[in-house]
Structure formats: structure tokens, C-alpha cells
PDB file of C-alpha atoms in Angstrom:
ATOM      1  CA  GLU A   7       0.082  -0.077  -0.050  1.00  0.00           C
ATOM      2  CA  LEU A   8       1.329   3.420  -0.938  1.00  0.00           C
ATOM      3  CA  LYS A   9       2.180   5.739   1.881  1.00  0.00           C
ATOM      4  CA  VAL A  10       2.834   9.330   1.714  1.00  0.00           C
ATOM      5  CA  GLU A  11       4.244  10.940   4.781  1.00  0.00           C
ATOM      6  CA  GLN A  12       4.618  14.433   5.464  1.00  0.00           C
ATOM      7  CA  ASN A  13       6.439  15.880   8.399  1.00  0.00           C
ATOM      8  CA  PRO A  14       6.105  17.855  10.615  1.00  0.00           C
ATOM      9  CA  LEU A  15       2.322  17.979  10.502  1.00  0.00           C
ATOM     10  CA  PHE A  16       2.367  21.254  12.111  1.00  0.00           C
ATOM     11  CA  LEU A  17       5.155  23.852  11.966  1.00  0.00           C
ATOM     12  CA  SER A  18       5.285  27.210  13.707  1.00  0.00           C
ATOM     13  CA  MET A  19       7.640  29.501  11.989  1.00  0.00           C
ATOM     14  CA  GLN A  20       9.339  32.774  13.054  1.00  0.00           C
ATOM     15  CA  GLU A  21       9.018  35.455  10.515  1.00  0.00           C
ATOM     16  CA  GLY A  22      12.682  35.716   8.614  1.00  0.00           C
ATOM     17  CA  LYS A  23      13.998  32.304   9.431  1.00  0.00           C
ATOM     18  CA  ASN A  24      14.579  29.415   7.120  1.00  0.00           C
ATOM     19  CA  TYR A  25      12.707  26.079   7.358  1.00  0.00           C
ATOM     20  CA  THR A  26      12.247  22.832   5.577  1.00  0.00           C
ATOM     21  CA  ILE A  27       9.396  20.420   5.243  1.00  0.00           C
ATOM     22  CA  TYR A  28       9.580  16.955   4.103  1.00  0.00           C
ATOM     23  CA  CYS A  29       7.538  14.368   2.036  1.00  0.00           C
ATOM     24  CA  ASN A  30       8.278  10.576   2.155  1.00  0.00           C
ATOM     25  CA  TYR A  31       6.684   8.246  -0.190  1.00  0.00           C
ATOM     26  CA  SER A  32       6.789   4.491  -0.121  1.00  0.00           C
ATOM     27  CA  THR A  33       6.584   3.385  -3.871  1.00  0.00           C
ATOM     28  CA  THR A  34       8.357   4.198  -7.197  1.00  0.00           C
ATOM     29  CA  SER A  35       7.057   7.234  -8.634  1.00  0.00           C
ATOM     30  CA  ASP A  36       8.340   9.481 -11.462  1.00  0.00           C
ATOM     31  CA  ARG A  37       6.611  12.726 -10.432  1.00  0.00           C
ATOM     32  CA  LEU A  38       5.508  14.531  -7.205  1.00  0.00           C
ATOM     33  CA  TYR A  39       3.594  17.619  -6.922  1.00  0.00           C
ATOM     34  CA  TRP A  40       3.348  20.393  -4.236  1.00  0.00           C
ATOM     35  CA  TYR A  41       0.129  22.197  -3.498  1.00  0.00           C
ATOM     36  CA  ARG A  42      -0.682  24.807  -1.220  1.00  0.00           C
ATOM     37  CA  GLN A  43      -4.209  25.409   0.466  1.00  0.00           C
ATOM     38  CA  ASP A  44      -5.445  28.257   2.470  1.00  0.00           C
ATOM     39  CA  PRO A  45      -8.036  27.751   5.197  1.00  0.00           C
ATOM     40  CA  GLY A  46     -11.303  27.375   3.568  1.00  0.00           C
ATOM     41  CA  LYS A  47      -9.851  27.685   0.024  1.00  0.00           C
ATOM     42  CA  SER A  48      -9.050  25.477  -2.655  1.00  0.00           C
ATOM     43  CA  LEU A  49      -5.684  24.014  -3.746  1.00  0.00           C
ATOM     44  CA  GLU A  50      -3.135  25.994  -5.593  1.00  0.00           C
ATOM     45  CA  SER A  51      -0.161  24.020  -7.556  1.00  0.00           C
ATOM     46  CA  LEU A  52       3.108  24.989  -6.563  1.00  0.00           C
ATOM     47  CA  PHE A  53       5.491  22.722  -8.244  1.00  0.00           C
ATOM     48  CA  VAL A  54       5.863  19.509 -10.235  1.00  0.00           C
ATOM     49  CA  LEU A  55       9.047  17.408  -9.795  1.00  0.00           C
ATOM     50  CA  LEU A  56       9.716  15.220 -12.536  1.00  0.00           C
ATOM     51  CA  SER A  57      13.227  13.532 -12.196  1.00  0.00           C
ATOM     52  CA  ASN A  58      15.697  12.841  -9.528  1.00  0.00           C
ATOM     53  CA  GLY A  59      17.694  15.687  -8.407  1.00  0.00           C
ATOM     54  CA  ALA A  60      14.907  18.118  -9.825  1.00  0.00           C
ATOM     55  CA  VAL A  61      14.835  21.435  -8.074  1.00  0.00           C
ATOM     56  CA  LYS A  62      12.214  24.191  -8.671  1.00  0.00           C
ATOM     57  CA  GLN A  63      12.095  27.540  -6.929  1.00  0.00           C
ATOM     58  CA  GLU A  64       9.391  30.169  -6.828  1.00  0.00           C
ATOM     59  CA  GLY A  65       9.870  33.219  -4.495  1.00  0.00           C
ATOM     60  CA  ARG A  66      10.717  32.059  -1.097  1.00  0.00           C
ATOM     61  CA  LEU A  67       9.841  28.448  -1.862  1.00  0.00           C
ATOM     62  CA  MET A  68      12.205  25.791  -3.214  1.00  0.00           C
ATOM     63  CA  ALA A  69      11.272  22.072  -3.857  1.00  0.00           C
ATOM     64  CA  SER A  70      13.604  19.124  -4.458  1.00  0.00           C
ATOM     65  CA  LEU A  71      13.175  15.525  -5.362  1.00  0.00           C
ATOM     66  CA  ASP A  72      15.351  12.601  -4.423  1.00  0.00           C
ATOM     67  CA  THR A  73      13.678   9.738  -6.231  1.00  0.00           C
ATOM     68  CA  LYS A  74      16.217   7.273  -4.817  1.00  0.00           C
ATOM     69  CA  ALA A  75      15.574   8.132  -1.319  1.00  0.00           C
ATOM     70  CA  ARG A  76      11.832   8.721  -2.066  1.00  0.00           C
ATOM     71  CA  LEU A  77      12.054  12.115  -0.508  1.00  0.00           C
ATOM     72  CA  SER A  78      10.948  15.630  -1.527  1.00  0.00           C
ATOM     73  CA  THR A  79      11.674  18.744   0.521  1.00  0.00           C
ATOM     74  CA  LEU A  80      10.252  22.189   0.587  1.00  0.00           C
ATOM     75  CA  HIS A  81      12.334  24.841   1.631  1.00  0.00           C
ATOM     76  CA  ILE A  82      11.140  28.075   2.946  1.00  0.00           C
ATOM     77  CA  THR A  83      13.588  31.056   2.857  1.00  0.00           C
ATOM     78  CA  ALA A  84      12.961  33.952   5.264  1.00  0.00           C
ATOM     79  CA  ALA A  85       9.480  32.823   6.098  1.00  0.00           C
ATOM     80  CA  VAL A  86       6.685  35.591   5.852  1.00  0.00           C
ATOM     81  CA  HIS A  87       3.257  35.571   7.186  1.00  0.00           C
ATOM     82  CA  ASP A  88       1.824  35.056   3.738  1.00  0.00           C
ATOM     83  CA  LEU A  89       3.347  31.847   3.545  1.00  0.00           C
ATOM     84  CA  SER A  90       1.028  30.400   6.307  1.00  0.00           C
ATOM     85  CA  ALA A  91      -0.930  27.692   4.792  1.00  0.00           C
ATOM     86  CA  THR A  92      -1.195  23.786   4.646  1.00  0.00           C
ATOM     87  CA  TYR A  93       1.343  22.366   2.054  1.00  0.00           C
ATOM     88  CA  PHE A  94       0.506  19.022   0.389  1.00  0.00           C
ATOM     89  CA  CYS A  95       2.648  16.787  -1.503  1.00  0.00           C
ATOM     90  CA  ALA A  96       1.035  14.307  -3.953  1.00  0.00           C
ATOM     91  CA  VAL A  97       2.654  11.500  -5.713  1.00  0.00           C
ATOM     92  CA  ASP A  98       1.526   9.980  -9.050  1.00  0.00           C
ATOM     93  CA  ILE A  99       1.047   6.461  -8.333  1.00  0.00           C
ATOM     94  CA  ARG A 100      -0.399   5.143 -11.579  1.00  0.00           C
ATOM     95  CA  TYR A 101       1.825   5.828 -14.570  1.00  0.00           C
ATOM     96  CA  GLY A 102      -0.352   7.567 -17.125  1.00  0.00           C
ATOM     97  CA  ASN A 103      -3.370   7.776 -15.263  1.00  0.00           C
ATOM     98  CA  ASN A 104      -3.057  10.807 -12.998  1.00  0.00           C
ATOM     99  CA  ARG A 105      -3.943   8.866 -10.035  1.00  0.00           C
ATOM    100  CA  LEU A 106      -2.541  11.063  -7.005  1.00  0.00           C
ATOM    101  CA  ALA A 107      -1.849  10.061  -3.531  1.00  0.00           C
ATOM    102  CA  PHE A 108      -1.781  13.150  -1.078  1.00  0.00           C
ATOM    103  CA  GLY A 109      -0.097  12.990   2.173  1.00  0.00           C
ATOM    104  CA  LYS A 110      -1.819  14.565   5.209  1.00  0.00           C
ATOM    105  CA  GLY A 111      -0.179  17.913   4.723  1.00  0.00           C
ATOM    106  CA  ASN A 112       2.196  20.381   6.578  1.00  0.00           C
ATOM    107  CA  GLN A 113       0.117  23.037   8.310  1.00  0.00           C
ATOM    108  CA  VAL A 114       2.576  25.911   8.587  1.00  0.00           C
ATOM    109  CA  VAL A 115       1.874  29.010  10.695  1.00  0.00           C
ATOM    110  CA  VAL A 116       4.157  31.836  10.339  1.00  0.00           C
ATOM    111  CA  ILE A 117       4.388  34.441  13.444  1.00  0.00           C
ATOM    112  CA  PRO A 118       6.062  37.778  13.776  1.00  0.00           C
TER     113      PRO A 118
ATOM    114  CA  ASP B  21      -8.012  31.457 -18.831  1.00  0.00           C
ATOM    115  CA  THR B  22      -6.517  29.401 -16.303  1.00  0.00           C
ATOM    116  CA  GLU B  23      -9.701  28.887 -14.248  1.00  0.00           C
ATOM    117  CA  VAL B  24     -11.833  25.955 -13.146  1.00  0.00           C
ATOM    118  CA  THR B  25     -15.189  27.156 -12.270  1.00  0.00           C
ATOM    119  CA  GLN B  26     -17.425  25.201  -9.979  1.00  0.00           C
ATOM    120  CA  THR B  27     -21.323  25.692  -9.237  1.00  0.00           C
ATOM    121  CA  PRO B  28     -22.628  26.085  -6.725  1.00  0.00           C
ATOM    122  CA  LYS B  29     -20.279  27.278  -4.248  1.00  0.00           C
ATOM    123  CA  HIS B  30     -22.454  25.994  -1.373  1.00  0.00           C
ATOM    124  CA  LEU B  31     -25.193  23.485  -1.171  1.00  0.00           C
ATOM    125  CA  VAL B  32     -27.419  22.035   1.407  1.00  0.00           C
ATOM    126  CA  MET B  33     -29.534  19.013   0.525  1.00  0.00           C
ATOM    127  CA  GLY B  34     -31.921  16.681   2.332  1.00  0.00           C
ATOM    128  CA  MET B  35     -31.076  12.901   2.176  1.00  0.00           C
ATOM    129  CA  THR B  36     -33.850  12.416  -0.375  1.00  0.00           C
ATOM    130  CA  ASN B  37     -32.766  15.221  -2.790  1.00  0.00           C
ATOM    131  CA  LYS B  38     -31.224  14.916  -5.970  1.00  0.00           C
ATOM    132  CA  LYS B  39     -28.606  17.572  -6.982  1.00  0.00           C
ATOM    133  CA  SER B  40     -25.803  18.044  -9.326  1.00  0.00           C
ATOM    134  CA  LEU B  41     -22.433  19.820  -9.090  1.00  0.00           C
ATOM    135  CA  LYS B  42     -21.068  21.256 -12.138  1.00  0.00           C
ATOM    136  CA  CYS B  43     -17.559  21.935 -13.282  1.00  0.00           C
ATOM    137  CA  GLU B  44     -16.098  23.923 -16.528  1.00  0.00           C
ATOM    138  CA  GLN B  45     -12.683  24.467 -17.561  1.00  0.00           C
ATOM    139  CA  HIS B  46     -11.488  26.065 -20.979  1.00  0.00           C
ATOM    140  CA  MET B  47      -7.870  25.332 -20.773  1.00  0.00           C
ATOM    141  CA  GLY B  48      -8.243  22.266 -23.088  1.00  0.00           C
ATOM    142  CA  HIS B  49      -7.410  20.013 -20.503  1.00  0.00           C
ATOM    143  CA  ARG B  50      -7.867  16.182 -21.192  1.00  0.00           C
ATOM    144  CA  ALA B  51      -8.107  14.949 -17.737  1.00  0.00           C
ATOM    145  CA  MET B  52     -10.696  16.115 -15.050  1.00  0.00           C
ATOM    146  CA  TYR B  53     -11.271  14.825 -11.502  1.00  0.00           C
ATOM    147  CA  TRP B  54     -13.437  15.077  -8.815  1.00  0.00           C
ATOM    148  CA  TYR B  55     -11.998  15.081  -5.079  1.00  0.00           C
ATOM    149  CA  LYS B  56     -13.719  14.999  -1.701  1.00  0.00           C
ATOM    150  CA  GLN B  57     -12.012  16.656   1.135  1.00  0.00           C
ATOM    151  CA  LYS B  58     -12.966  16.894   4.769  1.00  0.00           C
ATOM    152  CA  ALA B  59     -11.885  19.394   7.044  1.00  0.00           C
ATOM    153  CA  LYS B  60      -8.195  19.175   8.061  1.00  0.00           C
ATOM    154  CA  LYS B  61      -7.843  16.314   5.967  1.00  0.00           C
ATOM    155  CA  PRO B  62      -6.078  15.812   2.446  1.00  0.00           C
ATOM    156  CA  PRO B  63      -8.330  15.571  -0.678  1.00  0.00           C
ATOM    157  CA  GLU B  64      -9.471  12.117  -1.558  1.00  0.00           C
ATOM    158  CA  LEU B  65      -9.699  11.044  -5.082  1.00  0.00           C
ATOM    159  CA  MET B  66     -13.186   9.999  -6.392  1.00  0.00           C
ATOM    160  CA  PHE B  67     -13.242  10.047 -10.132  1.00  0.00           C
ATOM    161  CA  VAL B  68     -10.827  10.654 -12.950  1.00  0.00           C
ATOM    162  CA  TYR B  69     -11.880  11.231 -16.645  1.00  0.00           C
ATOM    163  CA  SER B  70      -9.177  11.040 -19.449  1.00  0.00           C
ATOM    164  CA  TYR B  71     -10.280  12.229 -22.921  1.00  0.00           C
ATOM    165  CA  GLU B  72     -14.098  12.229 -21.691  1.00  0.00           C
ATOM    166  CA  LYS B  73     -14.112   8.455 -20.525  1.00  0.00           C
ATOM    167  CA  LEU B  74     -14.135   7.547 -16.914  1.00  0.00           C
ATOM    168  CA  SER B  75     -10.607   5.994 -16.105  1.00  0.00           C
ATOM    169  CA  ILE B  76     -10.725   5.706 -12.450  1.00  0.00           C
ATOM    170  CA  ASN B  77     -13.581   5.071 -10.106  1.00  0.00           C
ATOM    171  CA  GLU B  78     -12.146   5.090  -6.488  1.00  0.00           C
ATOM    172  CA  SER B  79     -14.771   2.576  -5.122  1.00  0.00           C
ATOM    173  CA  VAL B  80     -17.139   5.565  -4.710  1.00  0.00           C
ATOM    174  CA  PRO B  81     -20.543   4.596  -3.610  1.00  0.00           C
ATOM    175  CA  SER B  82     -23.066   4.591  -6.436  1.00  0.00           C
ATOM    176  CA  ARG B  83     -25.047   7.578  -4.722  1.00  0.00           C
ATOM    177  CA  PHE B  84     -22.531   9.626  -6.443  1.00  0.00           C
ATOM    178  CA  SER B  85     -22.473   9.434 -10.232  1.00  0.00           C
ATOM    179  CA  PRO B  86     -20.140  11.489 -12.383  1.00  0.00           C
ATOM    180  CA  GLU B  87     -20.867  12.679 -15.997  1.00  0.00           C
ATOM    181  CA  CYS B  88     -18.588  14.141 -18.494  1.00  0.00           C
ATOM    182  CA  PRO B  89     -20.677  15.539 -21.163  1.00  0.00           C
ATOM    183  CA  ASN B  90     -17.743  17.163 -23.253  1.00  0.00           C
ATOM    184  CA  SER B  91     -14.152  17.905 -22.821  1.00  0.00           C
ATOM    185  CA  SER B  92     -14.861  21.142 -20.825  1.00  0.00           C
ATOM    186  CA  LEU B  93     -17.804  19.929 -18.403  1.00  0.00           C
ATOM    187  CA  LEU B  94     -17.831  17.701 -15.517  1.00  0.00           C
ATOM    188  CA  ASN B  95     -20.603  16.897 -13.337  1.00  0.00           C
ATOM    189  CA  LEU B  96     -21.431  15.056 -10.332  1.00  0.00           C
ATOM    190  CA  HIS B  97     -24.632  13.729  -9.641  1.00  0.00           C
ATOM    191  CA  LEU B  98     -25.991  13.113  -6.135  1.00  0.00           C
ATOM    192  CA  HIS B  99     -28.766  11.200  -4.676  1.00  0.00           C
ATOM    193  CA  ALA B 100     -29.740   9.916  -1.375  1.00  0.00           C
ATOM    194  CA  LEU B 101     -26.554  11.213   0.272  1.00  0.00           C
ATOM    195  CA  GLN B 102     -25.687  10.602   3.780  1.00  0.00           C
ATOM    196  CA  PRO B 103     -24.900  13.205   6.504  1.00  0.00           C
ATOM    197  CA  GLU B 104     -21.267  11.837   6.202  1.00  0.00           C
ATOM    198  CA  ASP B 105     -20.987  12.942   2.825  1.00  0.00           C
ATOM    199  CA  SER B 106     -20.902  16.478   3.924  1.00  0.00           C
ATOM    200  CA  ALA B 107     -17.525  17.895   2.676  1.00  0.00           C
ATOM    201  CA  LEU B 108     -15.754  20.012   0.082  1.00  0.00           C
ATOM    202  CA  TYR B 109     -16.003  18.699  -3.357  1.00  0.00           C
ATOM    203  CA  LEU B 110     -13.335  19.943  -5.509  1.00  0.00           C
ATOM    204  CA  CYS B 111     -13.025  19.541  -9.304  1.00  0.00           C
ATOM    205  CA  ALA B 112      -9.797  19.793 -11.119  1.00  0.00           C
ATOM    206  CA  SER B 113      -8.324  19.421 -14.400  1.00  0.00           C
ATOM    207  CA  SER B 114      -4.961  18.860 -16.160  1.00  0.00           C
ATOM    208  CA  GLN B 115      -3.184  17.943 -19.118  1.00  0.00           C
ATOM    209  CA  ILE B 116      -2.324  13.967 -18.832  1.00  0.00           C
ATOM    210  CA  ARG B 117       0.088  13.627 -16.078  1.00  0.00           C
ATOM    211  CA  ASP B 118       0.687  17.392 -15.460  1.00  0.00           C
ATOM    212  CA  LYS B 119      -0.143  19.525 -12.536  1.00  0.00           C
ATOM    213  CA  ALA B 120      -3.748  19.945 -11.746  1.00  0.00           C
ATOM    214  CA  PHE B 121      -5.892  23.202 -11.577  1.00  0.00           C
ATOM    215  CA  PHE B 122      -8.409  23.104  -8.862  1.00  0.00           C
ATOM    216  CA  GLY B 123     -11.803  24.733  -8.684  1.00  0.00           C
ATOM    217  CA  GLN B 124     -12.884  26.798  -5.595  1.00  0.00           C
ATOM    218  CA  GLY B 125     -14.927  23.813  -4.554  1.00  0.00           C
ATOM    219  CA  THR B 126     -18.649  23.141  -3.533  1.00  0.00           C
ATOM    220  CA  ARG B 127     -19.161  23.175   0.087  1.00  0.00           C
ATOM    221  CA  LEU B 128     -21.687  20.404   0.477  1.00  0.00           C
ATOM    222  CA  THR B 129     -23.951  19.804   3.777  1.00  0.00           C
ATOM    223  CA  VAL B 130     -26.289  16.992   3.879  1.00  0.00           C
ATOM    224  CA  VAL B 131     -29.062  17.396   6.610  1.00  0.00           C
TER     225      VAL B 131
END
């Protein structure tokens, strides 16, 4: 059974500091997605990581993928309040069928 | 246009009612999805349509019936729902094996 584990599930961040959140998955996959969700809102796509060693950056967020370790990280640089949200990673578990398995999410709160 | 539009935004229905959720996209995406999300939980995949054909049904009860009339539209027909079906229902679309764009969701309450 596929498991997608994110940790920590809850993280309180101080503004201006750097943090990393993690996504582990238990089966082979060739792509991994990161999404953001604000409370009561829908999901916003952040990154698609397609290959081992892939790194994508957007603003203060940087995502990377290690397919051998089955690990993706989302690094937050100089956290700001606007980054408070729940971050989900999702793994494509059936080739060619867009069947995604989501982790439980990392709930991030950035405090002054 | 990079939007997925869902209607209605909110829906309250009784257990004997029949209602439909609607989803529309004009990005030329060939895959469309229905997800169910409970509070503080990740989205759970319900159905996937690829090229207007149902490709995945995640063992969803028959009281939920999806329909894809054309490549831009996706419906979810609801009948005889239970209170535990109350949730946020999210529609999404994507190119095959690409990132998904999500609609704003329909918040469904079954009374």
C-alpha cells in the first residue's frame, strides 16, 4: 500500500527564518507535486518535480526531489506571514493515469 | 483562462434530494477529476476522466454519479446522500500527467 508521509504535520515558523518540510513516499514514482491550501480555500499548484535531482524555485519556496530516497523537501527561505497555509505533497502512483496519493499536509503558521 | 469554475459554491440538501455539482474548464485539459475533502484532511480522489472517458472510480458509492458531457464540462450527480457525505467537493483539470488546476469547490452539507 502506498504511503505518503509529510512531516512535521504542524510547524510554527518565525518570520525571517528558514525552514524545511519533508515528504516521504513508499513506492516508486516518477513525479511529485506540491500544493498549497489556505484555510477554507481550494488547492493551488506550486511545483511539479519530474526527475531525480529536480529542483524548482518560486519566490521564497524551493522544492527538490530525490527519487532514490523517495523524498521531497520544500524549503522556505526567510518565512513571511503570507506563507501561512497547509502544504500538501502528492505522488503519482499509477503511470499515465494521474492517480495521485496525497500526504496529510504540513500546516504552517508564520508568526511575527 | 486558467480557471476551473465550480457551481454552486454552497449546497445544502436533504437525504432524499437529487442535486448536481458542475465544473467547467476552458484550458483544453484532457483530464478532469472529482475530489472529496473533509476538514483538516487531504483531498481524496473520487473519479478521473481522461479524454472524456471514466478512467478511475475509487470505489465511490453509487449515490455519487459522475458525468462528462464534453471535454470542458464535468458533473457530479448526487442522490440519497448521507450526512457523512458532507464535505468540500473539488473539481480539477490537467493535461495528462501534469499539474492539476483546482476549482474553488462546492461546500456540501447533507441534512
